Amino acid sequence: EPEVTQTPSHQVTQMGQEVILRCVPISNHLYFYWYRQILGQKVEFLVSFYNNEISEKSEIFDDQFSVERPDGSNFTLKIRSTKLEDSAMYFCASTRQGVLETQYFGPGTRLLVL
Amino acid sequence: GQQVMQIPQYQHVQEGEDFTTYCNSSTTLSNIQWYKQRPGGHPVFLIQLVKSGEVKKQKRLTFQFGEAKKNSSLHITATQTTDVGTYFCAGPKGYALNFGKGTSLLVTP
């Protein structure tokens, strides 16, 4: 069964450093999402992306965050200058045709900012 | 804005007991989705409910969508240790999926 993959599985970085989290969505999916989950808390929406544009972003997704689909398979989340409070699990998800469909989540990247 | 609330936050049951989690939205939902997240894992889709009053079953799991399409429930009959995890409901909000805080289920053998 096709699945969403994410790399790296874990990332440790110093505060103020840039990080790029990578995702490969399911190949025939058109909508891509990033979520984050602070330890023990709920899954929070960050951004949705379709047709090479951001469809929607939450208030968490400020100027420090950006997303890109640099080629036909990868979908990346960049955090320009990490803060301690960015420490969380970051999940990528994809759907075939939009948010009303099943979201397939990747295994996540655990980001720790020191 | 839309808020999705879930109760209880935690539930600890003995294996074989039933379990129910309730989800309420502040706004009417076009659909509601349920996900399960095992400890250390990622959310995994369980089901989507679309119609008012809809009831769907998956083996020991029964999902209901309220008549007003603002609330939903997940009921597990005769829990097993494999049911351990956090159960989230989620409703679409624009191009986003708005998750509830989840109910963490612990099942003791």
PDB file of C-alpha atoms in Angstrom:
ATOM      1  CA  GLU A   1       0.000   0.000   0.000  1.00  0.00           C
ATOM      2  CA  PRO A   2       1.394   3.431  -0.900  1.00  0.00           C
ATOM      3  CA  GLU A   3       2.485   5.547   2.019  1.00  0.00           C
ATOM      4  CA  VAL A   4       3.773   8.982   2.888  1.00  0.00           C
ATOM      5  CA  THR A   5       7.421   9.033   3.873  1.00  0.00           C
ATOM      6  CA  GLN A   6       9.304  11.630   5.888  1.00  0.00           C
ATOM      7  CA  THR A   7      12.955  12.352   6.535  1.00  0.00           C
ATOM      8  CA  PRO A   8      14.697  12.655   8.838  1.00  0.00           C
ATOM      9  CA  SER A   9      12.899  10.739  11.564  1.00  0.00           C
ATOM     10  CA  HIS A  10      14.656  12.832  14.209  1.00  0.00           C
ATOM     11  CA  GLN A  11      16.370  16.205  14.024  1.00  0.00           C
ATOM     12  CA  VAL A  12      18.224  18.007  16.775  1.00  0.00           C
ATOM     13  CA  THR A  13      19.177  21.607  16.141  1.00  0.00           C
ATOM     14  CA  GLN A  14      20.378  24.684  17.939  1.00  0.00           C
ATOM     15  CA  MET A  15      18.049  27.599  18.480  1.00  0.00           C
ATOM     16  CA  GLY A  16      18.297  30.052  15.598  1.00  0.00           C
ATOM     17  CA  GLN A  17      19.341  27.433  13.056  1.00  0.00           C
ATOM     18  CA  GLU A  18      17.398  26.638   9.918  1.00  0.00           C
ATOM     19  CA  VAL A  19      15.865  23.206   9.441  1.00  0.00           C
ATOM     20  CA  ILE A  20      14.264  21.587   6.442  1.00  0.00           C
ATOM     21  CA  LEU A  21      11.882  18.702   6.930  1.00  0.00           C
ATOM     22  CA  ARG A  22      11.204  16.528   3.932  1.00  0.00           C
ATOM     23  CA  CYS A  23       8.184  14.563   2.858  1.00  0.00           C
ATOM     24  CA  VAL A  24       7.323  12.408  -0.110  1.00  0.00           C
ATOM     25  CA  PRO A  25       3.535  12.327  -0.456  1.00  0.00           C
ATOM     26  CA  ILE A  26       1.647   9.493  -2.097  1.00  0.00           C
ATOM     27  CA  SER A  27       2.326   9.763  -5.809  1.00  0.00           C
ATOM     28  CA  ASN A  28      -1.171  10.430  -7.186  1.00  0.00           C
ATOM     29  CA  HIS A  29      -2.156  12.791  -4.400  1.00  0.00           C
ATOM     30  CA  LEU A  30      -2.619  16.456  -5.169  1.00  0.00           C
ATOM     31  CA  TYR A  31      -3.068  18.082  -1.747  1.00  0.00           C
ATOM     32  CA  PHE A  32      -0.346  18.235   0.850  1.00  0.00           C
ATOM     33  CA  TYR A  33      -0.361  19.273   4.461  1.00  0.00           C
ATOM     34  CA  TRP A  34       1.929  19.879   7.389  1.00  0.00           C
ATOM     35  CA  TYR A  35       0.795  19.403  10.961  1.00  0.00           C
ATOM     36  CA  ARG A  36       2.656  19.562  14.211  1.00  0.00           C
ATOM     37  CA  GLN A  37       2.067  17.855  17.514  1.00  0.00           C
ATOM     38  CA  ILE A  38       3.720  19.075  20.671  1.00  0.00           C
ATOM     39  CA  LEU A  39       4.336  16.169  23.009  1.00  0.00           C
ATOM     40  CA  GLY A  40       1.107  14.998  24.600  1.00  0.00           C
ATOM     41  CA  GLN A  41      -1.036  17.539  22.799  1.00  0.00           C
ATOM     42  CA  LYS A  42      -3.356  17.560  19.845  1.00  0.00           C
ATOM     43  CA  VAL A  43      -2.456  17.555  16.184  1.00  0.00           C
ATOM     44  CA  GLU A  44      -2.344  21.169  14.964  1.00  0.00           C
ATOM     45  CA  PHE A  45      -2.761  22.233  11.364  1.00  0.00           C
ATOM     46  CA  LEU A  46       0.049  24.321   9.923  1.00  0.00           C
ATOM     47  CA  VAL A  47      -0.476  24.627   6.185  1.00  0.00           C
ATOM     48  CA  SER A  48      -2.152  23.103   3.163  1.00  0.00           C
ATOM     49  CA  PHE A  49      -0.686  23.205  -0.334  1.00  0.00           C
ATOM     50  CA  TYR A  50      -2.196  22.586  -3.742  1.00  0.00           C
ATOM     51  CA  ASN A  51      -1.086  23.327  -7.270  1.00  0.00           C
ATOM     52  CA  ASN A  52       2.178  24.829  -6.038  1.00  0.00           C
ATOM     53  CA  GLU A  53       0.440  27.308  -3.813  1.00  0.00           C
ATOM     54  CA  ILE A  54      -0.475  27.577  -0.182  1.00  0.00           C
ATOM     55  CA  SER A  55      -4.232  26.995   0.138  1.00  0.00           C
ATOM     56  CA  GLU A  56      -4.491  27.818   3.783  1.00  0.00           C
ATOM     57  CA  LYS A  57      -2.228  28.416   6.736  1.00  0.00           C
ATOM     58  CA  SER A  58      -2.782  28.661  10.437  1.00  0.00           C
ATOM     59  CA  GLU A  59      -1.615  31.437  12.718  1.00  0.00           C
ATOM     60  CA  ILE A  60       1.208  29.148  13.803  1.00  0.00           C
ATOM     61  CA  PHE A  61       2.598  29.284  10.259  1.00  0.00           C
ATOM     62  CA  ASP A  62       4.300  32.669  10.501  1.00  0.00           C
ATOM     63  CA  ASP A  63       7.087  34.218   8.422  1.00  0.00           C
ATOM     64  CA  GLN A  64       9.605  31.782   9.874  1.00  0.00           C
ATOM     65  CA  PHE A  65       7.901  28.912   8.064  1.00  0.00           C
ATOM     66  CA  SER A  66       7.821  28.167   4.371  1.00  0.00           C
ATOM     67  CA  VAL A  67       6.836  25.226   2.210  1.00  0.00           C
ATOM     68  CA  GLU A  68       8.006  24.147  -1.185  1.00  0.00           C
ATOM     69  CA  ARG A  69       7.532  21.420  -3.718  1.00  0.00           C
ATOM     70  CA  PRO A  70      10.953  21.577  -5.341  1.00  0.00           C
ATOM     71  CA  ASP A  71      10.328  18.683  -7.725  1.00  0.00           C
ATOM     72  CA  GLY A  72       7.607  16.239  -8.636  1.00  0.00           C
ATOM     73  CA  SER A  73       7.889  14.173  -5.502  1.00  0.00           C
ATOM     74  CA  ASN A  74       9.214  16.090  -2.492  1.00  0.00           C
ATOM     75  CA  PHE A  75       7.308  18.479  -0.257  1.00  0.00           C
ATOM     76  CA  THR A  76       9.373  20.397   2.270  1.00  0.00           C
ATOM     77  CA  LEU A  77       8.797  22.482   5.363  1.00  0.00           C
ATOM     78  CA  LYS A  78      11.479  24.996   6.240  1.00  0.00           C
ATOM     79  CA  ILE A  79      11.823  26.736   9.552  1.00  0.00           C
ATOM     80  CA  ARG A  80      14.234  29.631   9.080  1.00  0.00           C
ATOM     81  CA  SER A  81      15.276  30.426  12.615  1.00  0.00           C
ATOM     82  CA  THR A  82      14.159  27.763  15.029  1.00  0.00           C
ATOM     83  CA  LYS A  83      12.890  28.584  18.505  1.00  0.00           C
ATOM     84  CA  LEU A  84      12.672  26.346  21.536  1.00  0.00           C
ATOM     85  CA  GLU A  85       8.908  26.208  21.167  1.00  0.00           C
ATOM     86  CA  ASP A  86       9.244  24.731  17.679  1.00  0.00           C
ATOM     87  CA  SER A  87      10.196  21.442  19.320  1.00  0.00           C
ATOM     88  CA  ALA A  88       7.476  19.023  18.287  1.00  0.00           C
ATOM     89  CA  MET A  89       6.618  16.132  16.025  1.00  0.00           C
ATOM     90  CA  TYR A  90       5.948  17.354  12.501  1.00  0.00           C
ATOM     91  CA  PHE A  91       3.648  15.276  10.338  1.00  0.00           C
ATOM     92  CA  CYS A  92       3.220  15.531   6.625  1.00  0.00           C
ATOM     93  CA  ALA A  93      -0.047  14.316   5.118  1.00  0.00           C
ATOM     94  CA  SER A  94      -1.546  14.071   1.671  1.00  0.00           C
ATOM     95  CA  THR A  95      -4.943  13.567   0.123  1.00  0.00           C
ATOM     96  CA  ARG A  96      -5.988  12.760  -3.381  1.00  0.00           C
ATOM     97  CA  GLN A  97      -8.510  15.502  -3.881  1.00  0.00           C
ATOM     98  CA  GLY A  98      -8.823  17.719  -0.855  1.00  0.00           C
ATOM     99  CA  VAL A  99      -9.489  18.021   2.844  1.00  0.00           C
ATOM    100  CA  LEU A 100     -12.807  16.198   2.719  1.00  0.00           C
ATOM    101  CA  GLU A 101     -10.965  12.971   1.960  1.00  0.00           C
ATOM    102  CA  THR A 102      -8.882  10.609   4.040  1.00  0.00           C
ATOM    103  CA  GLN A 103      -5.619  12.165   5.112  1.00  0.00           C
ATOM    104  CA  TYR A 104      -2.653   9.829   4.911  1.00  0.00           C
ATOM    105  CA  PHE A 105      -0.045  10.786   7.467  1.00  0.00           C
ATOM    106  CA  GLY A 106       3.649  10.145   7.306  1.00  0.00           C
ATOM    107  CA  PRO A 107       5.527   8.738  10.299  1.00  0.00           C
ATOM    108  CA  GLY A 108       6.658  12.205  11.372  1.00  0.00           C
ATOM    109  CA  THR A 109       9.894  14.031  12.117  1.00  0.00           C
ATOM    110  CA  ARG A 110      10.651  14.664  15.739  1.00  0.00           C
ATOM    111  CA  LEU A 111      12.328  18.069  15.987  1.00  0.00           C
ATOM    112  CA  LEU A 112      14.192  19.051  19.104  1.00  0.00           C
ATOM    113  CA  VAL A 113      15.463  22.608  19.393  1.00  0.00           C
ATOM    114  CA  LEU A 114      18.117  23.179  22.038  1.00  0.00           C
TER     115      LEU A 114
ATOM    116  CA  GLY B   1     -13.767  30.112  14.850  1.00  0.00           C
ATOM    117  CA  GLN B   2     -14.591  26.446  14.717  1.00  0.00           C
ATOM    118  CA  GLN B   3     -13.671  24.475  17.805  1.00  0.00           C
ATOM    119  CA  VAL B   4     -13.677  20.705  18.092  1.00  0.00           C
ATOM    120  CA  MET B   5     -13.878  19.341  21.597  1.00  0.00           C
ATOM    121  CA  GLN B   6     -13.494  15.804  22.835  1.00  0.00           C
ATOM    122  CA  ILE B   7     -14.281  14.141  26.126  1.00  0.00           C
ATOM    123  CA  PRO B   8     -13.022  12.464  28.113  1.00  0.00           C
ATOM    124  CA  GLN B   9      -9.365  13.396  27.846  1.00  0.00           C
ATOM    125  CA  TYR B  10      -8.289  10.064  29.303  1.00  0.00           C
ATOM    126  CA  GLN B  11      -9.996   6.743  29.886  1.00  0.00           C
ATOM    127  CA  HIS B  12      -8.584   3.737  31.659  1.00  0.00           C
ATOM    128  CA  VAL B  13     -10.542   0.501  31.308  1.00  0.00           C
ATOM    129  CA  GLN B  14     -10.103  -3.164  32.050  1.00  0.00           C
ATOM    130  CA  GLU B  15      -9.830  -5.387  29.043  1.00  0.00           C
ATOM    131  CA  GLY B  16     -13.318  -6.450  28.004  1.00  0.00           C
ATOM    132  CA  GLU B  17     -15.009  -3.251  29.146  1.00  0.00           C
ATOM    133  CA  ASP B  18     -16.609  -0.870  26.694  1.00  0.00           C
ATOM    134  CA  PHE B  19     -15.270   2.573  25.839  1.00  0.00           C
ATOM    135  CA  THR B  20     -16.858   5.682  24.360  1.00  0.00           C
ATOM    136  CA  THR B  21     -15.372   9.004  23.306  1.00  0.00           C
ATOM    137  CA  TYR B  22     -17.478  12.006  22.371  1.00  0.00           C
ATOM    138  CA  CYS B  23     -16.711  14.784  19.943  1.00  0.00           C
ATOM    139  CA  ASN B  24     -18.493  18.125  19.665  1.00  0.00           C
ATOM    140  CA  SER B  25     -18.018  20.888  17.156  1.00  0.00           C
ATOM    141  CA  SER B  26     -18.985  24.502  17.637  1.00  0.00           C
ATOM    142  CA  THR B  27     -20.124  24.596  14.000  1.00  0.00           C
ATOM    143  CA  THR B  28     -21.934  22.236  11.658  1.00  0.00           C
ATOM    144  CA  LEU B  29     -19.540  19.906   9.882  1.00  0.00           C
ATOM    145  CA  SER B  30     -19.683  18.690   6.293  1.00  0.00           C
ATOM    146  CA  ASN B  31     -18.087  15.497   7.523  1.00  0.00           C
ATOM    147  CA  ILE B  32     -16.202  14.167  10.481  1.00  0.00           C
ATOM    148  CA  GLN B  33     -13.180  11.934  10.445  1.00  0.00           C
ATOM    149  CA  TRP B  34     -11.772   9.720  13.169  1.00  0.00           C
ATOM    150  CA  TYR B  35      -8.112   8.856  13.566  1.00  0.00           C
ATOM    151  CA  LYS B  36      -6.206   6.597  15.912  1.00  0.00           C
ATOM    152  CA  GLN B  37      -2.688   7.326  17.075  1.00  0.00           C
ATOM    153  CA  ARG B  38      -0.760   4.591  18.833  1.00  0.00           C
ATOM    154  CA  PRO B  39       1.845   5.702  21.376  1.00  0.00           C
ATOM    155  CA  GLY B  40       4.840   6.981  19.439  1.00  0.00           C
ATOM    156  CA  GLY B  41       3.015   6.638  16.149  1.00  0.00           C
ATOM    157  CA  HIS B  42       1.253   8.815  13.639  1.00  0.00           C
ATOM    158  CA  PRO B  43      -2.478   9.395  13.142  1.00  0.00           C
ATOM    159  CA  VAL B  44      -4.099   6.642  11.136  1.00  0.00           C
ATOM    160  CA  PHE B  45      -7.442   7.177   9.474  1.00  0.00           C
ATOM    161  CA  LEU B  46     -10.272   5.072  10.835  1.00  0.00           C
ATOM    162  CA  ILE B  47     -13.442   6.345   9.216  1.00  0.00           C
ATOM    163  CA  GLN B  48     -15.310   9.275   7.751  1.00  0.00           C
ATOM    164  CA  LEU B  49     -18.961  10.084   8.423  1.00  0.00           C
ATOM    165  CA  VAL B  50     -20.846  12.344   6.069  1.00  0.00           C
ATOM    166  CA  LYS B  51     -24.584  11.990   6.505  1.00  0.00           C
ATOM    167  CA  SER B  52     -26.703  13.310   9.332  1.00  0.00           C
ATOM    168  CA  GLY B  53     -27.444  10.493  11.798  1.00  0.00           C
ATOM    169  CA  GLU B  54     -25.023   8.145  10.080  1.00  0.00           C
ATOM    170  CA  VAL B  55     -23.839   5.057  11.950  1.00  0.00           C
ATOM    171  CA  LYS B  56     -20.939   2.957  10.755  1.00  0.00           C
ATOM    172  CA  LYS B  57     -19.385  -0.126  12.248  1.00  0.00           C
ATOM    173  CA  GLN B  58     -15.933  -1.594  11.969  1.00  0.00           C
ATOM    174  CA  LYS B  59     -15.847  -4.860  13.906  1.00  0.00           C
ATOM    175  CA  ARG B  60     -15.990  -3.755  17.558  1.00  0.00           C
ATOM    176  CA  LEU B  61     -15.972  -0.036  16.721  1.00  0.00           C
ATOM    177  CA  THR B  62     -19.211   1.902  16.195  1.00  0.00           C
ATOM    178  CA  PHE B  63     -19.155   5.470  14.910  1.00  0.00           C
ATOM    179  CA  GLN B  64     -22.087   7.856  14.984  1.00  0.00           C
ATOM    180  CA  PHE B  65     -22.655  11.270  13.459  1.00  0.00           C
ATOM    181  CA  GLY B  66     -25.293  13.400  15.120  1.00  0.00           C
ATOM    182  CA  GLU B  67     -28.460  14.567  13.459  1.00  0.00           C
ATOM    183  CA  ALA B  68     -27.292  18.175  13.548  1.00  0.00           C
ATOM    184  CA  LYS B  69     -23.855  17.173  12.217  1.00  0.00           C
ATOM    185  CA  LYS B  70     -22.177  18.865  15.166  1.00  0.00           C
ATOM    186  CA  ASN B  71     -21.354  15.868  17.299  1.00  0.00           C
ATOM    187  CA  SER B  72     -20.030  12.400  16.912  1.00  0.00           C
ATOM    188  CA  SER B  73     -19.066   9.414  19.019  1.00  0.00           C
ATOM    189  CA  LEU B  74     -16.860   6.376  18.837  1.00  0.00           C
ATOM    190  CA  HIS B  75     -17.810   3.348  20.875  1.00  0.00           C
ATOM    191  CA  ILE B  76     -15.590   0.314  21.306  1.00  0.00           C
ATOM    192  CA  THR B  77     -17.203  -2.870  22.547  1.00  0.00           C
ATOM    193  CA  ALA B  78     -15.172  -5.269  24.673  1.00  0.00           C
ATOM    194  CA  THR B  79     -11.867  -3.422  24.516  1.00  0.00           C
ATOM    195  CA  GLN B  80      -8.627  -5.272  23.861  1.00  0.00           C
ATOM    196  CA  THR B  81      -5.075  -4.239  24.665  1.00  0.00           C
ATOM    197  CA  THR B  82      -4.573  -3.531  20.964  1.00  0.00           C
ATOM    198  CA  ASP B  83      -7.097  -0.691  21.276  1.00  0.00           C
ATOM    199  CA  VAL B  84      -4.621   1.358  23.329  1.00  0.00           C
ATOM    200  CA  GLY B  85      -3.921   4.754  21.808  1.00  0.00           C
ATOM    201  CA  THR B  86      -5.360   8.203  21.359  1.00  0.00           C
ATOM    202  CA  TYR B  87      -8.513   8.631  19.326  1.00  0.00           C
ATOM    203  CA  PHE B  88      -8.975  11.937  17.557  1.00  0.00           C
ATOM    204  CA  CYS B  89     -11.964  13.326  15.773  1.00  0.00           C
ATOM    205  CA  ALA B  90     -11.367  15.961  13.126  1.00  0.00           C
ATOM    206  CA  GLY B  91     -13.547  18.234  11.079  1.00  0.00           C
ATOM    207  CA  PRO B  92     -12.725  20.155   7.904  1.00  0.00           C
ATOM    208  CA  LYS B  93     -12.273  23.897   8.268  1.00  0.00           C
ATOM    209  CA  GLY B  94     -11.564  25.517   4.942  1.00  0.00           C
ATOM    210  CA  TYR B  95      -8.589  23.691   3.472  1.00  0.00           C
ATOM    211  CA  ALA B  96      -7.515  22.492   6.913  1.00  0.00           C
ATOM    212  CA  LEU B  97      -8.456  19.603   9.155  1.00  0.00           C
ATOM    213  CA  ASN B  98      -9.244  20.727  12.687  1.00  0.00           C
ATOM    214  CA  PHE B  99      -8.463  18.060  15.255  1.00  0.00           C
ATOM    215  CA  GLY B 100      -9.943  17.621  18.676  1.00  0.00           C
ATOM    216  CA  LYS B 101      -7.585  17.140  21.595  1.00  0.00           C
ATOM    217  CA  GLY B 102      -8.171  13.405  21.552  1.00  0.00           C
ATOM    218  CA  THR B 103      -9.107  10.780  24.077  1.00  0.00           C
ATOM    219  CA  SER B 104      -6.267   8.610  25.315  1.00  0.00           C
ATOM    220  CA  LEU B 105      -7.369   5.067  26.002  1.00  0.00           C
ATOM    221  CA  LEU B 106      -5.447   2.778  28.286  1.00  0.00           C
ATOM    222  CA  VAL B 107      -6.535  -0.850  28.489  1.00  0.00           C
ATOM    223  CA  THR B 108      -5.334  -2.992  31.366  1.00  0.00           C
ATOM    224  CA  PRO B 109      -5.225  -6.773  30.796  1.00  0.00           C
TER     225      PRO B 109
END
